[in-house]
Amino acid sequence: MLKVLKAGFLSSIQDKGRFGFAALGLPNSGAMDSYSADLANAILNNEVHDAVLEITLGNCEFQCLTDTVICITGADVNATINGLPISLNKKISIVKNDILTFGKVNYGVRSYLALKGGFLTEKQLNSRSLYPNITKQALLKKGDLLPYQEYKEKSFGNQSSIKTIKNHFTNTEITCYEGPEFGLLKDHQKEFLQNTTFTISRDNSRMGYKLKEEMQNTLPQILTSSVLPGTVQLTPSGVLIVLMRDCQTTGGYPRILQLTEKSINQLAQKTSLDFFKFVVKLI
């Protein structure tokens, strides 16, 4: 068991997500930065679908009640075990009653804690990803107990770690493709999209990021249509919304861009008042 001593700003269990239920209006969910979550599982030789702990902006603390091996990836939040600093992207042995602390962020937004065999929390509709009204709770809280299987490995052999790709956190060019309604935009609107430095507003969440810079909207309304994580919608008021992992499955706003999977992961490591530019690739 992993006991939550301090839950932090936004901590949740996530895996690859919940697929095949869009017809019921259920979002995919899953790790916001799937690259970092996958890396943590890969370093531990876990299955790709094993659940990890997603920690947003650090400031949380856990007590390990059973021996295991862990790996932390993603944002650097000054992680420590019993007060001693530990490295990112590396297998680390944990013993009973060790205290794992995540402090202030040095870079990035979301960290991932994986442990051997993954978290064995509640599974609903083939996924352990927390989401309101699907799982019993949406976020972790103080006192929660997160089950996992005991594991002991005294010798890891090679103690090397994987080098952090800093560009994953600092890149300000978000690659995307034209969305279904991109062709309805006028030339000056397309130029605005590609030449403007956009700022993430404080209205951002796992569901979507609203951007501060507004774009003139002259597009007609569309019938409610399918959307995906990474879809960029243009609202009637000109506000742009980048949909993220917990987004709805349909929407009535024009879908003018579609982010690549890599770009969704990179955007997941940005937060309020961070900025970026869209780089639109032709198909």
Short mmCIF file of C-alpha atoms in Angstrom, two decimals:
data_model
loop_
_atom_site.label_atom_id
_atom_site.label_comp_id
_atom_site.label_asym_id
_atom_site.label_seq_id
_atom_site.Cartn_x
_atom_site.Cartn_y
_atom_site.Cartn_z
CA MET A 1 0.00 0.00 0.00
CA LEU A 2 0.99 3.62 -0.60
CA LYS A 3 -0.55 5.95 1.97
CA VAL A 4 -1.33 9.52 0.94
CA LEU A 5 0.00 11.83 3.66
CA LYS A 6 -0.43 15.03 1.61
CA ALA A 7 -2.36 14.92 -1.65
CA GLY A 8 -1.06 18.13 -3.23
CA PHE A 9 -2.79 20.31 -5.80
CA LEU A 10 -4.04 17.64 -8.19
CA SER A 11 -2.91 14.04 -7.84
CA SER A 12 -4.66 11.13 -9.51
CA ILE A 13 -4.19 7.57 -10.69
CA GLN A 14 -3.95 7.31 -14.48
CA ASP A 15 -3.19 4.64 -17.06
CA LYS A 16 -3.50 4.58 -20.87
CA GLY A 17 -7.16 5.57 -20.58
CA ARG A 18 -10.65 4.30 -21.19
CA PHE A 19 -11.29 3.50 -24.86
CA GLY A 20 -14.37 2.20 -26.67
CA PHE A 21 -16.98 4.16 -24.74
CA ALA A 22 -17.19 7.37 -26.78
CA ALA A 23 -20.70 6.42 -27.93
CA LEU A 24 -21.71 6.68 -24.27
CA GLY A 25 -20.09 10.09 -23.98
CA LEU A 26 -17.25 8.85 -21.79
CA PRO A 27 -13.86 10.55 -22.18
CA ASN A 28 -10.64 8.66 -22.80
CA SER A 29 -8.79 10.18 -19.81
CA GLY A 30 -5.34 8.64 -19.19
CA ALA A 31 -2.01 10.26 -18.32
CA MET A 32 -1.82 13.87 -19.54
CA ASP A 33 1.82 13.35 -20.57
CA SER A 34 1.66 9.79 -21.86
CA TYR A 35 5.31 9.94 -22.94
CA SER A 36 6.55 10.42 -19.36
CA ALA A 37 4.08 7.86 -17.96
CA ASP A 38 5.18 5.29 -20.54
CA LEU A 39 8.83 6.00 -19.77
CA ALA A 40 8.30 5.32 -16.05
CA ASN A 41 6.64 1.97 -16.79
CA ALA A 42 9.29 1.04 -19.36
CA ILE A 43 12.16 1.65 -16.92
CA LEU A 44 10.51 -0.78 -14.49
CA ASN A 45 9.71 -3.32 -17.24
CA ASN A 46 6.04 -2.87 -16.44
CA GLU A 47 3.20 -3.41 -18.87
CA VAL A 48 2.33 -0.28 -20.85
CA HIS A 49 -1.20 -0.25 -19.40
CA ASP A 50 -0.04 -0.36 -15.75
CA ALA A 51 -1.43 2.50 -13.69
CA VAL A 52 0.83 5.29 -12.44
CA LEU A 53 0.39 8.21 -10.09
CA GLU A 54 0.12 11.58 -11.87
CA ILE A 55 1.25 14.49 -9.67
CA THR A 56 0.55 18.06 -10.77
CA LEU A 57 2.89 20.80 -9.48
CA GLY A 58 4.38 18.66 -6.70
CA ASN A 59 3.80 19.56 -3.04
CA CYS A 60 2.65 16.13 -1.87
CA GLU A 61 3.87 13.29 0.36
CA PHE A 62 3.37 9.54 0.59
CA GLN A 63 4.33 6.70 2.93
CA CYS A 64 5.20 3.32 1.47
CA LEU A 65 3.73 0.54 3.60
CA THR A 66 5.26 -2.28 1.56
CA ASP A 67 8.61 -2.86 -0.15
CA THR A 68 8.71 -2.15 -3.88
CA VAL A 69 10.74 -0.53 -6.66
CA ILE A 70 9.73 2.85 -8.08
CA CYS A 71 10.59 5.23 -10.89
CA ILE A 72 9.78 8.95 -11.16
CA THR A 73 9.61 10.72 -14.52
CA GLY A 74 8.24 13.95 -15.97
CA ALA A 75 8.45 17.29 -14.16
CA ASP A 76 11.32 17.77 -11.72
CA VAL A 77 9.74 18.43 -8.31
CA ASN A 78 12.72 17.83 -6.02
CA ALA A 79 11.62 14.33 -5.04
CA THR A 80 13.17 12.85 -1.87
CA ILE A 81 13.04 9.62 0.12
CA ASN A 82 13.29 10.22 3.85
CA GLY A 83 14.66 13.68 3.04
CA LEU A 84 17.40 12.48 0.66
CA PRO A 85 17.23 13.62 -3.00
CA ILE A 86 16.51 10.97 -5.62
CA SER A 87 17.06 10.99 -9.37
CA LEU A 88 14.49 11.06 -12.14
CA ASN A 89 14.21 8.29 -14.76
CA LYS A 90 15.87 5.66 -12.57
CA LYS A 91 14.87 2.49 -10.71
CA ILE A 92 14.89 3.08 -6.96
CA SER A 93 14.32 0.55 -4.18
CA ILE A 94 11.74 1.43 -1.53
CA VAL A 95 11.33 -0.31 1.82
CA LYS A 96 8.49 -0.33 4.33
CA ASN A 97 7.76 3.06 5.98
CA ASP A 98 9.91 5.09 3.60
CA ILE A 99 8.52 8.61 3.12
CA LEU A 100 8.40 9.89 -0.44
CA THR A 101 8.10 13.66 -0.81
CA PHE A 102 7.54 15.84 -3.89
CA GLY A 103 8.49 19.50 -3.40
CA LYS A 104 8.50 22.63 -5.54
CA VAL A 105 8.72 22.42 -9.31
CA ASN A 106 12.04 23.13 -11.05
CA TYR A 107 10.62 22.55 -14.52
CA GLY A 108 7.53 20.98 -16.05
CA VAL A 109 4.09 20.57 -14.51
CA ARG A 110 3.28 16.86 -14.19
CA SER A 111 5.37 14.12 -12.57
CA TYR A 112 4.73 10.39 -12.75
CA LEU A 113 5.38 7.85 -10.02
CA ALA A 114 5.37 4.28 -11.24
CA LEU A 115 6.03 1.22 -9.11
CA LYS A 116 6.72 -2.39 -10.01
CA GLY A 117 3.55 -4.01 -11.35
CA GLY A 118 1.57 -0.75 -11.28
CA PHE A 119 -1.04 0.50 -8.85
CA LEU A 120 -3.87 -1.97 -8.26
CA THR A 121 -6.62 0.52 -7.55
CA GLU A 122 -10.26 0.31 -8.61
CA LYS A 123 -10.79 -0.53 -12.29
CA GLN A 124 -13.90 0.73 -14.06
CA LEU A 125 -14.62 0.11 -17.75
CA ASN A 126 -11.18 -1.42 -18.35
CA SER A 127 -9.24 1.48 -16.85
CA ARG A 128 -8.01 2.66 -13.45
CA SER A 129 -7.94 6.34 -14.57
CA LEU A 130 -9.82 8.51 -12.10
CA TYR A 131 -12.70 10.53 -13.50
CA PRO A 132 -15.79 12.06 -11.81
CA ASN A 133 -18.90 9.86 -11.80
CA ILE A 134 -17.04 6.92 -13.32
CA THR A 135 -14.72 6.10 -10.42
CA LYS A 136 -15.58 6.64 -6.76
CA GLN A 137 -13.31 9.68 -6.56
CA ALA A 138 -11.67 11.98 -9.06
CA LEU A 139 -8.62 13.04 -7.07
CA LEU A 140 -6.52 11.57 -4.30
CA LYS A 141 -7.01 12.87 -0.77
CA LYS A 142 -5.14 12.61 2.50
CA GLY A 143 -5.47 9.17 4.02
CA ASP A 144 -6.12 7.28 0.78
CA LEU A 145 -4.48 3.85 0.55
CA LEU A 146 -3.28 2.85 -2.92
CA PRO A 147 -2.67 -0.89 -3.25
CA TYR A 148 0.25 -2.46 -5.09
CA GLN A 149 2.00 -5.81 -4.97
CA GLU A 150 5.03 -6.18 -2.70
CA TYR A 151 8.26 -6.52 -4.65
CA LYS A 152 11.88 -6.89 -3.52
CA GLU A 153 14.88 -6.50 -5.78
CA LYS A 154 18.12 -6.00 -3.91
CA SER A 155 20.43 -5.61 -6.88
CA PHE A 156 19.64 -3.74 -10.09
CA GLY A 157 22.99 -4.31 -11.77
CA ASN A 158 23.48 -1.23 -13.92
CA GLN A 159 22.57 1.88 -11.89
CA SER A 160 22.41 4.23 -14.88
CA SER A 161 19.44 6.52 -15.49
CA ILE A 162 17.92 7.80 -18.70
CA LYS A 163 18.84 11.38 -19.57
CA THR A 164 15.97 13.87 -19.38
CA ILE A 165 15.00 15.43 -22.70
CA LYS A 166 14.72 19.07 -21.61
CA ASN A 167 13.16 20.09 -24.92
CA HIS A 168 10.11 18.06 -23.92
CA PHE A 169 9.46 20.67 -21.21
CA THR A 170 10.84 23.86 -22.78
CA ASN A 171 9.72 23.54 -26.40
CA THR A 172 7.42 26.41 -27.43
CA GLU A 173 6.51 25.10 -30.88
CA ILE A 174 3.38 22.93 -30.74
CA THR A 175 3.04 20.85 -33.89
CA CYS A 176 -0.46 20.26 -35.24
CA TYR A 177 -2.39 19.46 -38.38
CA GLU A 178 -5.31 21.19 -40.04
CA GLY A 179 -8.62 20.35 -38.40
CA PRO A 180 -11.81 19.49 -40.31
CA GLU A 181 -12.94 23.15 -40.40
CA PHE A 182 -9.50 24.71 -40.99
CA GLY A 183 -10.30 25.15 -44.69
CA LEU A 184 -13.20 27.48 -43.82
CA LEU A 185 -10.82 30.04 -42.31
CA LYS A 186 -9.80 33.10 -44.31
CA ASP A 187 -6.16 33.73 -45.11
CA HIS A 188 -5.71 36.40 -42.43
CA GLN A 189 -7.17 34.03 -39.82
CA LYS A 190 -4.75 31.27 -40.84
CA GLU A 191 -1.88 33.75 -40.63
CA PHE A 192 -3.04 34.78 -37.15
CA LEU A 193 -3.04 31.17 -36.03
CA GLN A 194 0.47 30.53 -37.26
CA ASN A 195 2.10 33.86 -36.37
CA THR A 196 0.68 34.51 -32.91
CA THR A 197 2.35 33.57 -29.65
CA PHE A 198 -0.49 32.16 -27.55
CA THR A 199 -0.69 32.27 -23.77
CA ILE A 200 -2.37 29.58 -21.67
CA SER A 201 -5.03 31.24 -19.52
CA ARG A 202 -5.64 30.39 -15.88
CA ASP A 203 -8.72 28.51 -17.08
CA ASN A 204 -6.96 25.22 -17.81
CA SER A 205 -7.47 21.68 -16.58
CA ARG A 206 -7.22 18.06 -17.64
CA MET A 207 -10.27 18.74 -19.80
CA GLY A 208 -8.87 21.62 -21.85
CA TYR A 209 -6.72 24.75 -22.01
CA LYS A 210 -8.34 28.09 -22.90
CA LEU A 211 -5.94 30.51 -24.60
CA LYS A 212 -5.79 34.24 -23.81
CA GLU A 213 -5.33 35.59 -27.34
CA GLU A 214 -8.66 35.69 -29.18
CA MET A 215 -9.20 35.22 -32.90
CA GLN A 216 -11.95 36.82 -34.97
CA ASN A 217 -14.53 34.14 -35.67
CA THR A 218 -16.49 34.39 -38.92
CA LEU A 219 -17.19 30.69 -39.29
CA PRO A 220 -20.74 29.37 -39.39
CA GLN A 221 -21.91 27.08 -36.63
CA ILE A 222 -21.42 23.37 -37.23
CA LEU A 223 -23.43 20.36 -36.24
CA THR A 224 -22.22 18.70 -33.08
CA SER A 225 -19.33 16.48 -34.17
CA SER A 226 -16.65 14.22 -32.73
CA VAL A 227 -13.65 15.73 -30.97
CA LEU A 228 -10.47 14.20 -29.57
CA PRO A 229 -7.73 15.12 -27.13
CA GLY A 230 -5.65 17.67 -29.03
CA THR A 231 -8.56 19.14 -30.99
CA VAL A 232 -8.44 22.96 -31.08
CA GLN A 233 -11.90 24.51 -31.07
CA LEU A 234 -12.80 28.08 -32.06
CA THR A 235 -15.69 29.40 -29.97
CA PRO A 236 -18.20 32.03 -31.22
CA SER A 237 -16.49 34.68 -29.05
CA GLY A 238 -13.10 33.95 -30.63
CA VAL A 239 -11.62 32.07 -27.69
CA LEU A 240 -9.48 29.08 -28.67
CA ILE A 241 -9.72 25.90 -26.56
CA VAL A 242 -7.20 23.08 -26.80
CA LEU A 243 -8.92 19.91 -25.62
CA MET A 244 -6.89 17.62 -23.35
CA ARG A 245 -7.19 14.05 -22.03
CA ASP A 246 -10.45 14.42 -20.06
CA CYS A 247 -12.25 16.25 -22.87
CA GLN A 248 -15.79 15.54 -23.98
CA THR A 249 -16.37 13.28 -26.97
CA THR A 250 -18.40 15.73 -29.11
CA GLY A 251 -18.56 19.48 -29.61
CA GLY A 252 -20.35 22.12 -31.68
CA TYR A 253 -17.45 24.55 -32.20
CA PRO A 254 -15.36 24.49 -35.41
CA ARG A 255 -12.35 22.17 -35.08
CA ILE A 256 -9.62 24.19 -36.72
CA LEU A 257 -6.48 22.31 -35.60
CA GLN A 258 -5.51 18.88 -34.30
CA LEU A 259 -2.38 18.49 -32.17
CA THR A 260 -0.03 15.55 -32.61
CA GLU A 261 0.32 13.06 -29.73
CA LYS A 262 3.80 14.43 -29.01
CA SER A 263 2.41 17.97 -28.85
CA ILE A 264 -0.35 16.97 -26.42
CA ASN A 265 2.33 15.55 -24.13
CA GLN A 266 4.46 18.69 -24.39
CA LEU A 267 1.47 20.97 -23.76
CA ALA A 268 0.59 18.86 -20.70
CA GLN A 269 3.88 20.05 -19.19
CA LYS A 270 2.82 23.71 -19.50
CA THR A 271 0.48 25.66 -17.26
CA SER A 272 -1.09 29.09 -16.68
CA LEU A 273 0.69 31.98 -18.46
CA ASP A 274 3.09 29.70 -20.32
CA PHE A 275 3.23 30.49 -24.02
CA PHE A 276 3.71 28.68 -27.32
CA LYS A 277 3.15 28.93 -31.08
CA PHE A 278 1.22 26.55 -33.33
CA VAL A 279 3.25 24.99 -36.15
CA VAL A 280 0.75 23.74 -38.71
CA LYS A 281 1.93 20.82 -40.85
CA LEU A 282 0.30 19.96 -44.16
CA ILE A 283 -0.99 16.43 -44.56
#
